[in-house]
């Protein structure tokens, strides 16, 4: 059996399943109370993983916002922020992105084997570049993260990454927030793409929690026997 971290997928989407707008304008899918909840979840994780497209398009910080949570991590002998992780086929990444420049936590980039030389040259000074296989293999990624001491991994997208973890059966939990509006434009990115998922009409995912948070709703699903309430 693969030795891997506990994997928690986190995503916000519209009622019709979109995670962003079809334009360059970022779509706000959550509210302040839910942002704080996500911050709390992040603080309980050893690493946060996003895809390279998310790094390029959203330019996320991936840092713990609340100072009390940062201090609590330090008191437990942990760095104030979780490790940052991304995966990429071509390593079209900017070394000046906030993923790399903000925070003192380790930054890991799992890169498809053919792109390794260019990746080392482009971002080798700001991150640890690791061979992710050819083609890039998420099972290899999570196995390596486990070997590096990551016990709890939070995956924050985007859609290709969520699809990959779900179809590979590598997710233990899904935290899905639904915003109270429709996007209504098929050009916009969706929560997941096409794929063969372990959960279907004959095998329903286990819904463990429904929580209203202001004007959004959190749905929590147990996706494996490793689920922790």
Tab-separated table of C-alpha atoms in Angstrom:
chain	number	residue	atom	x	y	z
A	1	UNK	CA	0.000	0.000	0.000
A	2	UNK	CA	1.225	3.496	-0.852
A	3	UNK	CA	2.540	5.381	2.161
A	4	UNK	CA	1.016	8.822	1.693
A	5	UNK	CA	-0.285	11.777	3.702
A	6	UNK	CA	-3.899	12.275	4.662
A	7	UNK	CA	-5.185	14.224	1.652
A	8	UNK	CA	-7.864	16.877	2.068
A	9	UNK	CA	-9.268	18.564	-1.038
A	10	UNK	CA	-10.650	22.086	-0.600
A	11	UNK	CA	-12.626	24.005	-3.198
A	12	UNK	CA	-15.236	26.730	-3.621
A	13	UNK	CA	-17.640	26.700	-6.553
A	14	UNK	CA	-20.791	28.330	-7.888
A	15	UNK	CA	-24.149	26.559	-7.768
A	16	UNK	CA	-23.505	25.353	-11.314
A	17	UNK	CA	-20.034	24.007	-10.498
A	18	UNK	CA	-17.676	26.716	-11.747
A	19	UNK	CA	-14.608	27.790	-9.779
A	20	UNK	CA	-13.798	31.026	-11.595
A	21	UNK	CA	-15.064	33.432	-14.210
A	22	UNK	CA	-14.304	33.032	-17.934
A	23	UNK	CA	-12.524	36.403	-17.893
A	24	UNK	CA	-9.331	37.672	-16.252
A	25	UNK	CA	-11.389	39.074	-13.371
A	26	UNK	CA	-11.140	36.758	-10.364
A	27	UNK	CA	-14.439	35.358	-9.113
A	28	UNK	CA	-15.038	35.695	-5.361
A	29	UNK	CA	-16.696	32.465	-4.239
A	30	UNK	CA	-16.464	32.797	-0.474
A	31	UNK	CA	-16.896	35.273	2.377
A	32	UNK	CA	-14.789	36.481	5.298
A	33	UNK	CA	-16.097	33.823	7.704
A	34	UNK	CA	-15.280	31.038	5.296
A	35	UNK	CA	-11.860	32.499	4.495
A	36	UNK	CA	-11.169	32.283	8.225
A	37	UNK	CA	-12.341	28.660	8.288
A	38	UNK	CA	-9.975	27.835	5.427
A	39	UNK	CA	-7.176	29.577	7.308
A	40	UNK	CA	-7.856	27.327	10.293
A	41	UNK	CA	-7.792	24.217	8.094
A	42	UNK	CA	-4.515	25.343	6.517
A	43	UNK	CA	-3.001	25.843	9.957
A	44	UNK	CA	-3.676	22.193	10.749
A	45	UNK	CA	-1.854	20.917	7.668
A	46	UNK	CA	1.802	20.188	6.980
A	47	UNK	CA	1.683	21.220	3.323
A	48	UNK	CA	-0.575	22.963	0.805
A	49	UNK	CA	-0.557	21.865	-2.831
A	50	UNK	CA	-1.811	23.799	-5.850
A	51	UNK	CA	-1.306	23.295	-9.557
A	52	UNK	CA	1.058	25.410	-11.625
A	53	UNK	CA	-1.881	27.097	-13.371
A	54	UNK	CA	-3.146	28.304	-10.006
A	55	UNK	CA	0.312	29.714	-9.236
A	56	UNK	CA	0.357	31.548	-12.574
A	57	UNK	CA	-3.237	32.792	-12.668
A	58	UNK	CA	-4.152	33.403	-9.015
A	59	UNK	CA	-0.652	34.173	-7.681
A	60	UNK	CA	-1.610	32.838	-4.211
A	61	UNK	CA	0.299	33.570	-1.015
A	62	UNK	CA	-0.617	30.256	0.702
A	63	UNK	CA	0.231	31.659	4.126
A	64	UNK	CA	-1.558	31.460	7.479
A	65	UNK	CA	-3.273	34.803	8.019
A	66	UNK	CA	-4.172	34.635	11.718
A	67	UNK	CA	-1.231	35.455	13.997
A	68	UNK	CA	-2.605	33.325	16.848
A	69	UNK	CA	-2.617	30.298	14.578
A	70	UNK	CA	0.919	31.066	13.456
A	71	UNK	CA	2.066	31.290	17.083
A	72	UNK	CA	0.253	28.046	17.923
A	73	UNK	CA	2.138	26.271	15.141
A	74	UNK	CA	5.431	27.637	16.439
A	75	UNK	CA	4.531	26.431	19.928
A	76	UNK	CA	4.075	22.922	18.481
A	77	UNK	CA	7.550	23.082	16.988
A	78	UNK	CA	6.267	23.719	13.456
A	79	UNK	CA	7.091	26.543	11.041
A	80	UNK	CA	4.469	29.330	11.060
A	81	UNK	CA	3.267	28.343	7.587
A	82	UNK	CA	2.829	24.943	5.941
A	83	UNK	CA	5.153	23.801	3.190
A	84	UNK	CA	4.139	25.019	-0.278
A	85	UNK	CA	3.912	22.457	-3.080
A	86	UNK	CA	3.111	22.690	-6.773
A	87	UNK	CA	3.208	20.249	-9.664
A	88	UNK	CA	3.947	21.097	-13.271
A	89	UNK	CA	4.539	19.462	-16.616
A	90	UNK	CA	6.486	22.262	-18.275
A	91	UNK	CA	7.572	24.452	-15.347
A	92	UNK	CA	6.271	27.666	-16.893
A	93	UNK	CA	6.617	29.402	-13.534
A	94	UNK	CA	7.822	32.854	-12.530
A	95	UNK	CA	10.409	32.886	-9.750
A	96	UNK	CA	8.911	36.218	-8.633
A	97	UNK	CA	5.464	34.710	-7.967
A	98	UNK	CA	4.228	35.081	-4.394
A	99	UNK	CA	4.303	31.292	-4.047
A	100	UNK	CA	8.095	31.585	-4.036
A	101	UNK	CA	8.793	35.037	-2.581
A	102	UNK	CA	6.486	35.149	0.454
A	103	UNK	CA	7.037	33.164	3.637
A	104	UNK	CA	9.930	31.095	4.927
A	105	UNK	CA	8.345	27.656	4.538
A	106	UNK	CA	9.915	25.172	2.143
A	107	UNK	CA	8.725	25.391	-1.468
A	108	UNK	CA	8.653	22.166	-3.490
A	109	UNK	CA	8.077	21.924	-7.230
A	110	UNK	CA	7.387	18.460	-8.678
A	111	UNK	CA	8.226	18.623	-12.342
A	112	UNK	CA	7.776	16.158	-15.184
A	113	UNK	CA	11.137	14.546	-15.964
A	114	UNK	CA	11.711	16.133	-19.415
A	115	UNK	CA	11.362	19.651	-17.977
A	116	UNK	CA	13.780	19.168	-15.066
A	117	UNK	CA	16.824	20.955	-16.579
A	118	UNK	CA	14.818	24.059	-17.439
A	119	UNK	CA	13.082	23.981	-14.068
A	120	UNK	CA	16.373	23.953	-12.194
A	121	UNK	CA	17.559	26.933	-14.190
A	122	UNK	CA	14.310	28.871	-13.814
A	123	UNK	CA	13.381	28.314	-10.165
A	124	UNK	CA	16.159	26.229	-8.618
A	125	UNK	CA	17.285	29.149	-6.458
A	126	UNK	CA	13.849	29.755	-4.901
A	127	UNK	CA	12.469	26.208	-4.587
A	128	UNK	CA	13.431	22.558	-4.402
A	129	UNK	CA	12.810	20.955	-7.797
A	130	UNK	CA	11.913	17.254	-7.686
A	131	UNK	CA	11.471	14.696	-10.436
A	132	UNK	CA	7.753	13.930	-10.618
A	133	UNK	CA	8.044	11.228	-13.286
A	134	UNK	CA	7.280	10.997	-16.977
A	135	UNK	CA	4.396	11.543	-17.212
A	136	UNK	CA	4.040	13.375	-13.923
A	137	UNK	CA	2.621	10.930	-11.358
A	138	UNK	CA	0.609	12.173	-8.379
A	139	UNK	CA	1.147	8.874	-6.556
A	140	UNK	CA	4.864	9.488	-6.785
A	141	UNK	CA	4.341	13.035	-5.524
A	142	UNK	CA	2.378	12.056	-2.420
A	143	UNK	CA	4.746	9.199	-1.673
A	144	UNK	CA	7.690	11.593	-1.730
A	145	UNK	CA	5.837	14.103	0.442
A	146	UNK	CA	5.209	11.376	2.995
A	147	UNK	CA	8.910	10.548	3.028
A	148	UNK	CA	9.593	14.229	3.723
A	149	UNK	CA	7.396	14.132	6.838
A	150	UNK	CA	4.132	15.491	5.448
A	151	UNK	CA	1.327	13.813	7.358
A	152	UNK	CA	-1.568	16.030	6.296
A	153	UNK	CA	-1.781	17.565	2.823
A	154	UNK	CA	-4.318	20.197	1.764
A	155	UNK	CA	-4.995	20.354	-1.974
A	156	UNK	CA	-6.486	23.647	-3.161
A	157	UNK	CA	-6.771	23.048	-6.899
A	158	UNK	CA	-7.276	23.884	-9.600
A	159	UNK	CA	-9.601	21.648	-11.531
A	160	UNK	CA	-6.959	19.513	-13.235
A	161	UNK	CA	-5.307	18.816	-9.892
A	162	UNK	CA	-8.583	17.998	-8.140
A	163	UNK	CA	-9.545	15.710	-11.012
A	164	UNK	CA	-6.174	13.964	-10.820
A	165	UNK	CA	-6.341	13.315	-7.077
A	166	UNK	CA	-9.951	12.133	-7.211
A	167	UNK	CA	-9.639	9.836	-10.205
A	168	UNK	CA	-6.445	8.322	-8.779
A	169	UNK	CA	-8.209	7.538	-5.489
A	170	UNK	CA	-5.732	9.661	-3.544
A	171	UNK	CA	-8.233	11.823	-1.639
A	172	UNK	CA	-9.460	11.109	1.889
A	173	UNK	CA	-11.718	14.115	2.360
A	174	UNK	CA	-13.439	16.788	0.276
A	175	UNK	CA	-14.448	20.162	1.681
A	176	UNK	CA	-16.641	21.809	-0.949
A	177	UNK	CA	-18.075	25.309	-0.475
A	178	UNK	CA	-21.017	26.341	-2.660
A	179	UNK	CA	-21.529	30.048	-3.373
A	180	UNK	CA	-25.099	31.325	-3.857
A	181	UNK	CA	-24.967	32.221	-7.543
A	182	UNK	CA	-24.596	30.840	-11.055
A	183	UNK	CA	-21.818	31.561	-13.550
A	184	UNK	CA	-23.654	30.183	-16.546
A	185	UNK	CA	-20.735	30.246	-18.971
A	186	UNK	CA	-19.129	27.007	-20.156
A	187	UNK	CA	-15.893	28.854	-20.941
A	188	UNK	CA	-15.281	29.150	-17.186
A	189	UNK	CA	-13.201	26.484	-15.368
A	190	UNK	CA	-15.080	23.838	-13.425
A	191	UNK	CA	-14.374	22.105	-10.122
A	192	UNK	CA	-13.386	18.905	-11.950
A	193	UNK	CA	-13.064	17.754	-15.533
A	194	UNK	CA	-13.974	14.490	-17.207
A	195	UNK	CA	-12.653	11.315	-15.674
A	196	UNK	CA	-13.374	7.931	-14.156
A	197	UNK	CA	-14.181	8.698	-10.520
A	198	UNK	CA	-14.457	6.103	-7.722
A	199	UNK	CA	-17.799	7.629	-6.691
A	200	UNK	CA	-20.839	7.348	-8.931
A	201	UNK	CA	-24.529	6.420	-8.790
A	202	UNK	CA	-23.645	2.954	-7.503
A	203	UNK	CA	-21.099	4.182	-4.964
A	204	UNK	CA	-22.103	7.438	-3.342
A	205	UNK	CA	-19.637	9.550	-1.382
A	206	UNK	CA	-20.367	9.800	2.337
A	207	UNK	CA	-21.650	13.276	3.251
A	208	UNK	CA	-20.499	13.902	6.837
A	209	UNK	CA	-21.329	17.578	7.407
A	210	UNK	CA	-23.466	20.385	6.007
A	211	UNK	CA	-22.756	23.807	7.491
A	212	UNK	CA	-24.086	27.215	6.559
A	213	UNK	CA	-21.386	29.888	6.779
A	214	UNK	CA	-23.046	33.210	6.069
A	215	UNK	CA	-24.293	33.014	2.500
A	216	UNK	CA	-22.237	29.950	1.504
A	217	UNK	CA	-22.630	26.280	2.405
A	218	UNK	CA	-19.841	23.876	3.359
A	219	UNK	CA	-20.251	20.246	2.328
A	220	UNK	CA	-17.802	17.732	3.800
A	221	UNK	CA	-17.422	14.302	2.250
A	222	UNK	CA	-15.524	11.280	3.518
A	223	UNK	CA	-13.756	9.735	0.534
A	224	UNK	CA	-11.816	6.950	2.218
A	225	UNK	CA	-11.647	4.872	5.372
A	226	UNK	CA	-8.881	7.217	6.547
A	227	UNK	CA	-11.376	10.086	6.942
A	228	UNK	CA	-10.996	11.970	10.230
A	229	UNK	CA	-13.928	13.922	11.603
